[in-house]
Amino acid sequence: MKSIYIITIAALASALMFSSCKKVLVQPDPQNLQANQIFNDSTVAKFSLDYVYTQNLPSWFGNGSVSFIATQGPSNLTEEATGSNLVTQGTVTSESVGDIGTSNSPSTNYGKIRVINQFIHDIQAGTIAAGTKNRFKAQALFWRAFRYFELVKIYGGVPLVLTPLDAVGSTALSADYLPRNTTTQTFNQIIADLDTAIAYLPARWPQQADYGRITRGAAQAYLGRVLLTWASAQFNPGNDATRWQAAYDASTAAITTLSANGWGLYPKEDVTMWTTEGASASGVPNNPEAVLVTEYNTSTDDVGTAPNSYTNATIPKYLGTAGGSNQPSWDLVSAFPMLDGKAPGVSTKYPYSMQTFYDNRDPRFNQTIAYNGCLWPVVGNTAYRLWTYFYYSNTAGTATKSTESTASNTGFYCRKGVDPNITVSNLVYSGTDWQEIRYAEVLLNQGEAAAELGRLGIGQEAYTSLLAIRKRAGIEAGTDGMYGLQVGMNHDQMITAIMYEREIEFAFEGKRYWDLRRRKLLESTLNGKKRSSLTIVLKNTGLSTDYILGTRDASASTTAGLDALYTSSFTLSLKTETTAIAFQTADYFFGIPLAAMQNNPSLLQNNTWGGPFDPLK
């Protein structure tokens, strides 16, 4: 009996059941079912497909895809947050990244690929109607492409296993010693799987209960992401224009499909862009921004529970049970544009002052950054105001105490997507969905590929994607209608503008590291940087108390009042990390661990780690 059939009721109960992720389903136990019982019945076959979804859906920040990056924390790998790790310290070795798998386990990439391959093999042999069978297979092929893309972007080419391998006997073991396919072959297989998926997936699932399943537009958008990576400098040092054309075509097709079926930019950039979920009775998404989502529910029952920990992990610890994990650095805080779309210090309409750094910023600033004195409706308190300053606790002014019971390390918190209506008692049952692909990304993917193809004119995609996103963000149009963008940008200026827009739009969404990596900008952007935190201290009056405590909320209720507090009462200073970021060039393709090569003697090490395998071929 193949392992895919031994799916216990416990495993299925913990799945994100995509026929209705927000509900608890009564599920038959397939423990003792044979292949002909599962794949001759579309209802039971769907349970097996749902298990594939459960194994592969990424969680918040895209975590769960590349486990090594998840353990480091995607934001900690860039200027978004502070916190040293193996990658930023430049101490990654060939033993560090075990995503290729160093043991036989269903939780590894190849363990998950085996389940997918078994599903594809057995659904083909079943008697389910051809149209249904093709839709099942298309979804499995999407997840196989997803899994291989996560491998190829960190290692280069990997062994392509496309059928279930036998698992018993020395002959089977020897046959499993597959060599690495070239990087080109690996990408070609990913593209082929996605092309087949696109051919058979519906543009929109017709039933409300199917919200969250992969659609044709989602697969096209993901293909656009794959091809954008394949075209970028990490894999395309010769800048082959045909790769950029393919990336442009894929994202253009995705936009056409998505826009015709209810997707598009969410009308405003606020927390409801994350908390609006589900679909109408006919399958039209309630949130047009959500192209590829991982659904969560808030069930407290033993069966069907699939909450996430994002809100509880993100709000200040003293408000929840385990919060304060996602703390923006001063580097990110200071990067946001001003309200007119110009960079701080460049805008003439809105002069920038560090003392009142929060004034007149791009509206996305207040949707992403929780700062000292801001109004932040959270844990059901619509009037909550965050205070992160310190005050002197002795008259000599030599000791300070935080206004927080557990102080933020950077002086800030991330507020993006934090549902303000979740109460303290329900924090552990947060049901906010993760959006792995937002419509904004599809636009910017198209715009970047267009820029590389020379489509730089006003009215062409490089500009239109940026303008659409800045307009939605609430940036002022300006007298020229350019939302702060420079007119007549050349190639280099446009790519810089697009990368900057991605940095702001996708802040704390786990995408910055991958963007810099694929464009080989990690070293030039970050090496030598010592990320900063902001410390705000109440000026010393010799009272050794928090002397504005009783009036601070009222004083800060207007912009002028908060400005006055900052100007008259607070001293601001920056603290930088002691160690500068030092990415290694070799990390653009991680090394293969020794244990993986011992398990499979046919694996060859990357040439950037002393082996013969060239990940650029």
Coordinates of C-alpha atoms in Angstrom, one line a residue:
M1 CA 0.0 0.0 0.0
K2 CA 1.5 3.4 -1.0
S3 CA 2.0 5.9 1.6
I4 CA -0.4 8.4 0.2
Y5 CA -3.3 6.2 1.1
I6 CA -2.3 6.0 4.7
I7 CA -3.8 9.3 5.5
T8 CA -5.3 9.1 9.0
I9 CA -8.3 11.1 10.1
A10 CA -6.0 13.1 12.3
A11 CA -3.9 14.2 9.3
L12 CA -7.0 15.2 7.4
A13 CA -8.6 16.9 10.3
S14 CA -5.6 19.2 10.6
A15 CA -5.7 20.0 6.9
L16 CA -6.8 23.3 5.5
M17 CA -9.8 21.8 3.8
F18 CA -10.2 23.9 0.7
S19 CA -13.7 22.8 -0.1
S20 CA -14.6 25.1 2.8
C21 CA -11.6 26.3 4.9
K22 CA -13.8 28.3 7.2
K23 CA -16.0 25.3 8.1
V24 CA -15.6 22.0 9.9
L25 CA -16.2 19.0 7.6
V26 CA -17.4 15.6 8.4
Q27 CA -14.7 13.5 6.7
P28 CA -14.7 9.8 5.9
D29 CA -11.6 8.0 7.1
P30 CA -9.5 6.8 4.1
Q31 CA -7.2 4.8 6.4
N32 CA -8.2 1.5 4.8
L33 CA -9.2 2.6 1.3
Q34 CA -7.5 1.2 -1.7
A35 CA -6.5 3.2 -4.8
N36 CA -9.6 2.1 -6.8
Q37 CA -11.8 3.2 -3.9
I38 CA -10.2 6.7 -3.7
F39 CA -9.6 7.5 -7.3
N40 CA -12.9 6.2 -8.6
D41 CA -14.8 8.6 -6.3
S42 CA -14.3 12.4 -6.8
T43 CA -15.4 13.2 -3.2
V44 CA -12.8 10.9 -1.7
A45 CA -10.2 11.8 -4.2
K46 CA -10.7 15.4 -3.2
F47 CA -9.6 14.5 0.3
S48 CA -6.3 13.3 -1.0
L49 CA -5.9 16.5 -3.1
D50 CA -6.7 18.6 0.0
Y51 CA -3.8 16.8 1.7
V52 CA -1.5 18.0 -1.1
Y53 CA -2.7 21.5 -0.5
T54 CA -2.1 21.1 3.3
Q55 CA 1.4 19.9 2.8
N56 CA 2.4 22.7 0.4
L57 CA 0.5 25.9 1.2
P58 CA 2.8 28.6 2.4
S59 CA 2.1 30.3 5.7
W60 CA 2.5 34.0 6.7
F61 CA 5.5 35.7 5.1
G62 CA 5.7 32.8 2.6
N63 CA 7.1 30.6 5.3
G64 CA 6.9 26.9 4.8
S65 CA 8.3 27.0 1.3
V66 CA 12.1 27.3 2.0
S67 CA 12.4 26.1 5.6
F68 CA 16.0 27.5 6.0
I69 CA 14.8 31.0 5.2
A70 CA 11.8 30.6 7.5
T71 CA 14.0 29.7 10.4
Q72 CA 16.2 32.8 9.8
G73 CA 13.1 35.1 9.4
P74 CA 12.7 36.7 6.0
S75 CA 12.6 40.2 7.3
N76 CA 15.8 39.6 9.4
L77 CA 17.6 38.9 6.1
T78 CA 17.1 42.5 4.8
E79 CA 16.9 46.0 6.1
E80 CA 13.3 45.5 7.2
A81 CA 14.2 44.3 10.6
T82 CA 17.2 43.9 12.9
G83 CA 18.7 40.6 14.0
S84 CA 21.8 38.9 12.9
N85 CA 21.8 35.3 11.5
L86 CA 23.9 33.0 9.5
V87 CA 23.0 34.7 6.2
T88 CA 23.6 38.3 7.2
Q89 CA 26.8 37.3 9.1
G90 CA 28.2 35.6 6.0
T91 CA 28.7 32.3 7.9
V92 CA 26.5 30.0 5.9
T93 CA 28.3 26.8 5.0
S94 CA 27.4 24.0 2.7
E95 CA 25.9 22.2 5.7
S96 CA 23.5 25.0 6.6
V97 CA 20.7 24.7 4.1
G98 CA 19.0 21.3 4.2
D99 CA 15.9 22.0 2.1
I100 CA 17.0 19.5 -0.5
G101 CA 16.5 16.8 2.2
T102 CA 19.1 14.9 4.2
S103 CA 16.7 12.1 5.3
N104 CA 13.7 10.2 4.1
S105 CA 10.7 12.0 5.5
P106 CA 7.2 13.0 4.3
S107 CA 7.9 16.5 5.6
T108 CA 10.8 17.2 3.2
N109 CA 10.5 18.6 -0.3
Y110 CA 11.0 15.3 -1.9
G111 CA 8.7 13.6 0.5
K112 CA 6.0 16.1 -0.5
I113 CA 6.8 15.6 -4.2
R114 CA 6.4 11.9 -3.7
V115 CA 2.8 12.4 -2.4
I116 CA 2.1 14.7 -5.4
N117 CA 3.5 12.2 -7.9
Q118 CA 1.5 9.4 -6.4
F119 CA -1.6 11.5 -6.6
I120 CA -1.0 12.3 -10.3
H121 CA -0.2 8.7 -11.1
D122 CA -3.3 7.3 -9.4
I123 CA -5.8 9.9 -10.5
Q124 CA -4.8 9.0 -14.1
A125 CA -5.8 5.4 -13.5
G126 CA -9.1 6.2 -11.8
T127 CA -12.6 6.2 -13.4
I128 CA -13.5 9.8 -12.5
A129 CA -14.9 11.8 -15.4
A130 CA -12.1 13.2 -17.6
G131 CA -12.9 16.8 -17.0
T132 CA -12.8 16.4 -13.2
K133 CA -9.7 14.2 -13.5
N134 CA -7.9 17.0 -15.4
R135 CA -8.8 19.6 -12.9
F136 CA -7.5 17.4 -10.1
K137 CA -4.3 16.7 -11.9
A138 CA -3.8 20.4 -12.8
Q139 CA -3.9 21.4 -9.2
A140 CA -1.4 18.7 -8.3
L141 CA 0.9 19.8 -11.1
F142 CA 0.8 23.4 -9.8
W143 CA 2.0 22.2 -6.4
R144 CA 4.8 20.1 -8.0
A145 CA 5.9 23.2 -9.9
F146 CA 5.7 25.2 -6.7
R147 CA 7.9 22.7 -4.8
Y148 CA 10.5 22.5 -7.5
F149 CA 10.7 26.3 -7.9
E150 CA 11.4 26.6 -4.2
L151 CA 14.3 24.2 -4.7
V152 CA 15.8 25.6 -7.9
K153 CA 15.9 29.2 -6.7
I154 CA 18.1 28.2 -3.7
Y155 CA 20.3 25.4 -5.2
G156 CA 20.0 25.6 -9.0
G157 CA 19.2 22.4 -10.8
V158 CA 17.9 19.5 -8.7
P159 CA 17.0 15.9 -9.5
L160 CA 13.6 15.8 -11.3
V161 CA 11.4 13.0 -9.9
L162 CA 8.2 12.9 -11.9
T163 CA 6.9 9.5 -11.0
P164 CA 6.5 7.7 -7.7
L165 CA 9.8 5.8 -7.0
D166 CA 9.7 2.3 -5.6
A167 CA 10.7 2.3 -1.9
V168 CA 11.6 -1.3 -1.3
G169 CA 14.8 -3.3 -2.1
S170 CA 18.4 -2.6 -3.1
T171 CA 17.5 -2.3 -6.8
A172 CA 14.9 0.4 -6.0
L173 CA 17.5 2.1 -3.8
S174 CA 20.0 2.2 -6.6
A175 CA 17.5 3.5 -9.1
D176 CA 16.7 6.3 -6.7
Y177 CA 20.3 7.7 -7.0
L178 CA 19.2 10.3 -9.5
P179 CA 21.7 13.0 -10.6
R180 CA 20.9 16.6 -10.6
N181 CA 19.2 17.9 -13.7
T182 CA 20.5 21.1 -15.1
T183 CA 19.0 24.4 -13.9
T184 CA 17.6 24.9 -17.4
Q185 CA 15.9 21.5 -17.3
T186 CA 14.5 22.2 -13.9
F187 CA 13.0 25.5 -14.9
N188 CA 11.6 23.9 -18.1
Q189 CA 9.9 21.2 -16.1
I190 CA 8.4 23.8 -13.8
I191 CA 7.1 25.8 -16.8
A192 CA 5.7 22.7 -18.4
D193 CA 3.8 21.7 -15.2
L194 CA 2.4 25.2 -14.9
D195 CA 1.5 25.3 -18.6
T196 CA -0.5 22.1 -18.2
A197 CA -2.1 23.3 -15.1
I198 CA -3.1 26.6 -16.8
A199 CA -4.7 24.6 -19.6
Y200 CA -7.1 22.7 -17.3
L201 CA -7.8 25.0 -14.4
P202 CA -10.9 27.1 -14.4
A203 CA -10.6 30.9 -14.5
R204 CA -12.8 31.0 -11.5
W205 CA -14.1 28.2 -9.4
P206 CA -17.9 28.4 -9.7
Q207 CA -18.8 27.6 -6.1
Q208 CA -18.3 29.7 -3.0
A209 CA -17.0 26.7 -1.1
D210 CA -14.1 26.3 -3.6
Y211 CA -12.6 29.7 -2.7
G212 CA -8.8 29.2 -2.2
R213 CA -8.3 26.6 -4.8
I214 CA -5.7 27.3 -7.5
T215 CA -7.3 29.2 -10.5
R216 CA -6.0 29.6 -14.0
G217 CA -5.1 33.2 -13.1
A218 CA -3.2 32.2 -10.0
A219 CA -1.2 29.7 -12.0
Q220 CA -0.5 32.3 -14.6
A221 CA 0.6 34.7 -12.0
Y222 CA 2.9 32.2 -10.4
L223 CA 4.3 31.4 -13.8
G224 CA 5.0 35.1 -14.1
R225 CA 6.9 35.0 -10.8
V226 CA 8.9 31.9 -11.9
L227 CA 9.8 33.4 -15.3
L228 CA 10.8 36.8 -13.7
T229 CA 13.2 34.9 -11.5
W230 CA 14.5 32.9 -14.5
A231 CA 15.1 36.2 -16.3
S232 CA 16.8 38.0 -13.5
A233 CA 20.6 38.3 -13.0
Q234 CA 20.9 35.4 -10.5
F235 CA 20.0 33.0 -13.4
N236 CA 20.5 35.2 -16.4
P237 CA 23.8 36.9 -16.2
G238 CA 23.9 37.3 -20.0
N239 CA 20.5 39.2 -19.8
D240 CA 18.8 37.0 -22.5
A241 CA 15.9 39.2 -23.6
T242 CA 13.8 36.2 -24.6
R243 CA 13.5 35.3 -20.9
W244 CA 12.2 38.8 -20.1
Q245 CA 9.7 38.5 -23.0
A246 CA 8.4 35.2 -21.5
A247 CA 8.1 36.8 -18.1
Y248 CA 6.2 39.7 -19.6
D249 CA 3.9 37.5 -21.6
A250 CA 3.0 35.3 -18.5
S251 CA 2.2 38.3 -16.3
T252 CA 0.2 39.9 -19.1
A253 CA -1.8 36.8 -19.5
A254 CA -2.4 36.6 -15.8
I255 CA -3.7 40.1 -15.7
T256 CA -6.0 39.5 -18.6
T257 CA -7.5 36.3 -16.9
L258 CA -7.7 37.8 -13.4
S259 CA -9.2 41.1 -14.4
A260 CA -11.9 39.3 -16.4
N261 CA -12.9 37.2 -13.5
G262 CA -13.1 39.6 -10.6
W263 CA -9.5 40.2 -9.5
G264 CA -7.8 43.6 -9.5
L265 CA -6.3 46.1 -7.0
Y266 CA -8.2 46.3 -3.8
P267 CA -9.7 49.8 -3.8
K268 CA -7.8 51.1 -0.7
E269 CA -4.7 50.2 1.2
D270 CA -5.8 49.5 4.8
V271 CA -6.3 46.5 7.1
T272 CA -9.4 45.4 5.3
M273 CA -7.2 44.4 2.3
W274 CA -6.2 41.6 4.5
T275 CA -9.3 40.9 6.5
T276 CA -11.7 40.7 3.5
E277 CA -11.9 37.1 2.6
G278 CA -14.0 34.5 0.8
A279 CA -16.1 34.6 -2.4
S280 CA -19.6 35.3 -3.5
A281 CA -22.1 32.6 -4.3
S282 CA -20.8 32.5 -7.8
G283 CA -17.2 32.3 -6.8
V284 CA -16.3 36.0 -7.4
P285 CA -13.6 36.9 -4.8
N286 CA -14.7 39.3 -2.2
N287 CA -11.1 40.6 -2.1
P288 CA -9.9 41.2 -5.6
E289 CA -6.3 41.6 -4.4
A290 CA -6.0 38.0 -3.2
V291 CA -4.8 35.9 -6.1
L292 CA -3.2 33.0 -4.3
V293 CA -4.2 32.6 -0.6
T294 CA -3.7 30.2 2.3
E295 CA -7.0 30.2 4.2
Y296 CA -7.2 30.0 8.0
N297 CA -10.2 29.6 10.2
T298 CA -11.0 30.5 13.8
S299 CA -12.5 27.2 14.9
T300 CA -11.9 26.1 18.4
D301 CA -13.2 22.6 17.8
D302 CA -10.9 19.6 17.9
V303 CA -11.6 18.9 14.3
G304 CA -10.9 21.4 11.5
T305 CA -8.9 23.9 13.5
A306 CA -6.6 25.9 11.4
P307 CA -5.8 29.3 13.0
N308 CA -2.6 31.2 12.5
S309 CA -0.4 33.0 15.0
Y310 CA 0.3 36.1 13.0
T311 CA -1.7 38.7 15.1
N312 CA -0.6 37.2 18.4
A313 CA 3.0 37.2 17.3
T314 CA 3.0 40.7 15.9
I315 CA 1.2 42.9 18.5
P316 CA 3.2 44.1 21.5
K317 CA 3.8 41.3 23.9
Y318 CA 2.0 43.0 26.8
L319 CA -1.2 43.1 24.7
G320 CA -1.1 39.4 23.9
T321 CA 0.5 36.2 25.0
A322 CA 3.5 35.9 22.8
G323 CA 3.8 39.1 20.7
G324 CA 6.3 41.6 19.5
S325 CA 8.1 39.4 17.0
N326 CA 7.8 41.6 13.9
Q327 CA 9.6 44.8 14.6
P328 CA 10.5 47.2 11.7
S329 CA 13.9 48.7 11.7
W330 CA 14.6 52.4 11.5
D331 CA 16.0 51.7 8.0
L332 CA 12.5 50.6 6.8
V333 CA 10.7 53.3 8.7
S334 CA 12.8 56.0 7.1
A335 CA 12.5 54.5 3.6
F336 CA 8.8 55.3 3.1
P337 CA 8.1 58.2 0.7
M338 CA 6.4 61.4 1.7
L339 CA 2.7 62.0 0.9
D340 CA 3.6 63.4 -2.5
G341 CA 5.5 60.2 -3.4
K342 CA 8.9 61.8 -3.2
A343 CA 11.7 60.4 -1.0
P344 CA 12.2 61.9 2.5
G345 CA 14.5 64.9 2.1
V346 CA 13.7 65.2 -1.6
S347 CA 10.2 66.4 -1.3
T348 CA 9.9 70.2 -1.3
K349 CA 6.2 70.1 -0.5
Y350 CA 6.7 68.1 2.6
P351 CA 10.0 68.8 4.3
Y352 CA 11.2 65.9 6.4
S353 CA 12.4 66.1 10.0
M354 CA 13.6 63.1 12.0
Q355 CA 12.0 64.6 15.1
T356 CA 8.5 64.2 13.5
F357 CA 9.4 61.4 11.1
Y358 CA 5.8 60.2 10.9
D359 CA 4.3 63.4 9.4
N360 CA 3.1 63.5 5.8
R361 CA 4.2 60.1 4.8
D362 CA 3.0 57.8 2.1
P363 CA -0.3 56.4 3.5
R364 CA 1.2 52.9 3.5
F365 CA 3.4 54.1 6.3
N366 CA 0.5 54.2 8.7
Q367 CA -0.8 50.9 7.5
T368 CA 2.6 49.2 8.0
I369 CA 4.4 50.9 10.9
A370 CA 3.1 51.2 14.5
Y371 CA 5.2 54.0 16.1
N372 CA 5.3 55.8 19.4
G373 CA 2.1 57.8 19.8
C374 CA 0.2 56.4 16.9
L375 CA -3.5 55.5 17.1
W376 CA -3.6 51.8 16.5
P377 CA -7.0 50.1 17.0
V378 CA -6.0 46.6 18.2
V379 CA -7.4 43.8 20.4
G380 CA -10.9 45.3 20.2
N381 CA -9.8 48.7 21.5
T382 CA -10.6 51.3 18.9
A383 CA -9.0 54.1 21.0
Y384 CA -5.7 52.3 21.7
R385 CA -2.6 54.5 21.3
L386 CA 0.9 52.9 21.3
W387 CA 3.6 54.4 23.4
T388 CA 7.2 53.0 23.2
Y389 CA 9.2 55.8 24.8
F390 CA 11.4 55.5 27.9
Y391 CA 11.4 57.9 30.8
Y392 CA 14.0 58.5 33.5
S393 CA 13.4 56.6 36.7
N394 CA 15.8 58.5 38.9
T395 CA 16.4 62.2 39.4
A396 CA 20.0 62.0 38.2
G397 CA 18.8 60.9 34.8
T398 CA 21.0 57.8 34.7
A399 CA 18.4 55.1 34.6
T400 CA 15.4 54.7 32.3
K401 CA 12.3 52.7 32.3
S402 CA 10.1 51.7 29.3
T403 CA 6.5 52.6 29.0
E404 CA 6.1 49.0 27.8
S405 CA 6.4 46.0 30.1
T406 CA 8.4 44.3 27.4
A407 CA 10.0 47.0 25.2
S408 CA 10.3 46.8 21.4
N409 CA 13.9 46.3 20.3
T410 CA 13.5 48.8 17.5
G411 CA 10.9 51.2 18.9
F412 CA 8.4 50.0 16.3
Y413 CA 5.9 47.3 15.5
C414 CA 4.5 46.0 12.3
R415 CA 0.8 46.7 12.0
K416 CA 0.2 45.4 8.4
G417 CA -2.7 43.0 8.3
V418 CA -3.3 43.0 12.1
D419 CA -7.0 42.5 12.5
P420 CA -8.2 45.2 15.0
N421 CA -11.3 43.2 16.0
I422 CA -9.5 40.2 17.5
T423 CA -9.9 40.3 21.2
V424 CA -7.2 39.0 23.7
S425 CA -9.2 35.9 24.4
N426 CA -9.3 35.0 20.7
L427 CA -5.7 35.9 19.7
V428 CA -4.7 32.3 19.3
Y429 CA -7.6 31.7 16.9
S430 CA -6.7 34.4 14.3
G431 CA -8.2 33.4 11.0
T432 CA -6.7 36.1 8.7
D433 CA -5.7 34.6 5.4
W434 CA -2.2 34.8 4.0
Q435 CA -1.9 36.2 0.5
E436 CA 1.0 34.6 -1.2
I437 CA 0.4 36.4 -4.4
R438 CA -1.4 39.8 -4.4
Y439 CA -2.6 41.5 -7.6
A440 CA -0.1 44.3 -6.9
E441 CA 2.7 41.8 -7.4
V442 CA 1.3 40.7 -10.7
L443 CA 1.3 44.3 -11.9
L444 CA 4.8 44.9 -10.7
N445 CA 6.1 41.7 -12.2
Q446 CA 4.7 42.8 -15.6
G447 CA 6.1 46.3 -15.1
E448 CA 9.6 45.0 -14.3
A449 CA 9.7 42.7 -17.3
A450 CA 8.3 45.5 -19.5
A451 CA 11.1 47.8 -18.3
E452 CA 13.7 45.2 -19.2
L453 CA 12.2 45.1 -22.7
G454 CA 12.4 48.8 -23.1
R455 CA 8.7 49.5 -22.6
L456 CA 9.5 52.7 -20.7
G457 CA 7.1 55.2 -22.2
I458 CA 4.2 56.9 -20.4
G459 CA 1.2 54.6 -21.0
Q460 CA 3.4 51.5 -21.1
E461 CA 3.5 48.9 -18.3
A462 CA 6.6 50.0 -16.5
Y463 CA 4.9 53.3 -15.7
T464 CA 1.3 52.1 -15.5
S465 CA 2.0 49.5 -12.9
L466 CA 3.7 51.9 -10.6
L467 CA 1.1 54.6 -11.1
A468 CA -1.8 52.2 -10.4
I469 CA -0.2 51.0 -7.1
R470 CA 0.7 54.5 -6.0
K471 CA -2.7 55.8 -6.8
R472 CA -4.3 53.0 -4.8
A473 CA -1.9 53.7 -1.9
G474 CA -3.3 57.2 -1.6
I475 CA -0.2 59.1 -2.7
E476 CA -1.0 62.6 -4.0
A477 CA -1.3 62.7 -7.8
G478 CA 0.6 66.1 -8.1
T479 CA 0.0 68.7 -10.8
D480 CA 1.6 66.3 -13.4
G481 CA -0.5 63.3 -12.4
M482 CA 2.7 61.2 -11.8
Y483 CA 2.2 60.4 -8.1
G484 CA 5.8 61.4 -7.3
L485 CA 7.4 59.5 -10.1
Q486 CA 10.0 61.1 -12.3
V487 CA 9.0 61.6 -16.0
G488 CA 11.2 60.1 -18.7
M489 CA 13.0 57.5 -16.6
N490 CA 15.6 55.4 -18.4
H491 CA 16.1 51.7 -17.8
D492 CA 18.2 51.9 -14.7
Q493 CA 16.1 54.6 -13.1
M494 CA 12.9 52.6 -13.8
I495 CA 14.3 49.4 -12.3
T496 CA 15.4 51.3 -9.2
A497 CA 11.9 52.8 -9.0
I498 CA 10.2 49.4 -9.3
M499 CA 12.5 47.8 -6.7
Y500 CA 11.8 50.7 -4.4
E501 CA 8.1 50.3 -4.9
R502 CA 8.3 46.6 -4.2
E503 CA 10.3 47.3 -1.0
I504 CA 7.5 49.6 0.3
E505 CA 4.4 47.8 -1.1
F506 CA 5.5 44.3 0.1
A507 CA 7.2 45.4 3.4
F508 CA 7.0 42.5 5.9
E509 CA 5.5 40.1 3.3
G510 CA 8.7 38.0 3.0
K511 CA 9.5 39.2 -0.5
R512 CA 12.3 41.7 -0.2
Y513 CA 15.1 39.1 0.3
W514 CA 14.0 37.1 -2.7
D515 CA 13.8 40.2 -4.9
L516 CA 17.3 41.3 -4.0
R517 CA 18.6 37.8 -4.4
R518 CA 17.2 37.1 -7.9
R519 CA 18.5 40.5 -9.1
K520 CA 21.9 39.8 -7.3
L521 CA 21.6 43.0 -5.3
L522 CA 22.1 41.6 -1.8
E523 CA 25.7 42.7 -1.6
S524 CA 25.5 46.0 -3.3
T525 CA 22.3 47.0 -1.3
L526 CA 23.0 45.6 2.1
N527 CA 26.7 44.7 2.7
G528 CA 28.3 47.1 5.1
K529 CA 25.0 48.2 6.5
K530 CA 24.4 48.3 10.2
R531 CA 20.7 48.4 10.7
S532 CA 19.3 50.9 13.2
S533 CA 16.7 51.1 15.9
L534 CA 15.1 54.3 17.3
T535 CA 15.1 55.1 21.0
I536 CA 12.8 57.8 22.3
V537 CA 13.4 59.2 25.8
L538 CA 11.2 61.6 27.7
K539 CA 13.3 64.6 28.5
N540 CA 14.6 64.7 32.1
T541 CA 13.0 67.1 34.5
G542 CA 14.4 65.6 37.6
L543 CA 10.9 64.1 38.6
S544 CA 11.9 60.5 38.0
T545 CA 8.4 59.8 36.7
D546 CA 6.5 59.5 33.5
Y547 CA 5.2 63.0 33.9
I548 CA 3.2 63.2 30.7
L549 CA 1.3 59.9 31.4
G550 CA -2.0 61.5 32.4
T551 CA -2.2 63.8 29.4
R552 CA -0.3 62.1 26.6
D553 CA -3.3 60.4 24.8
A554 CA -5.3 63.6 24.8
S555 CA -2.3 65.6 23.7
A556 CA -1.6 63.2 20.8
S557 CA -5.2 63.2 19.6
T558 CA -4.3 65.7 16.8
T559 CA -1.3 65.8 14.5
A560 CA -0.3 69.2 16.0
G561 CA -0.6 67.8 19.5
L562 CA 1.6 64.8 18.8
D563 CA 4.1 67.0 17.0
A564 CA 4.2 69.3 20.1
L565 CA 4.9 66.3 22.3
Y566 CA 7.7 65.1 20.1
T567 CA 9.2 68.5 19.8
S568 CA 9.0 69.6 23.5
S569 CA 9.1 66.3 25.4
F570 CA 11.1 63.7 23.5
T571 CA 14.7 63.1 22.6
L572 CA 15.3 60.8 19.7
S573 CA 18.5 58.8 19.1
L574 CA 19.5 56.0 16.8
K575 CA 21.3 52.8 17.9
T576 CA 23.0 50.7 15.2
E577 CA 23.9 47.1 15.2
T578 CA 27.5 46.3 16.1
T579 CA 28.1 44.0 13.2
A580 CA 27.5 45.0 9.6
I581 CA 25.7 42.8 7.1
A582 CA 28.1 40.7 5.0
F583 CA 26.3 38.5 2.5
Q584 CA 28.5 35.9 0.7
T585 CA 28.5 35.7 -3.1
A586 CA 28.3 31.9 -2.8
D587 CA 24.9 32.2 -1.1
Y588 CA 23.2 33.0 -4.4
F589 CA 23.3 29.2 -4.8
F590 CA 23.5 27.4 -1.5
G591 CA 25.6 24.3 -1.0
I592 CA 24.4 20.7 -0.9
P593 CA 24.8 19.2 2.6
L594 CA 27.1 16.2 3.0
A595 CA 24.3 14.1 4.4
A596 CA 22.3 14.6 1.2
M597 CA 25.2 13.6 -1.0
Q598 CA 25.8 10.5 1.2
N599 CA 22.2 9.5 0.8
N600 CA 22.4 10.0 -2.9
P601 CA 26.0 9.6 -4.3
S602 CA 24.9 10.9 -7.7
L603 CA 24.4 14.4 -6.3
L604 CA 27.1 16.8 -7.2
Q605 CA 28.1 19.9 -5.2
N606 CA 27.7 23.4 -6.7
N607 CA 30.9 24.9 -8.2
T608 CA 30.5 27.9 -5.9
W609 CA 31.1 25.4 -3.0
G610 CA 34.0 23.5 -4.5
G611 CA 32.0 21.0 -6.6
P612 CA 31.7 20.4 -10.4
F613 CA 28.0 21.4 -10.8
D614 CA 27.3 24.7 -12.6
P615 CA 24.0 26.1 -11.5
L616 CA 24.0 28.6 -14.4
K617 CA 23.6 25.9 -17.0

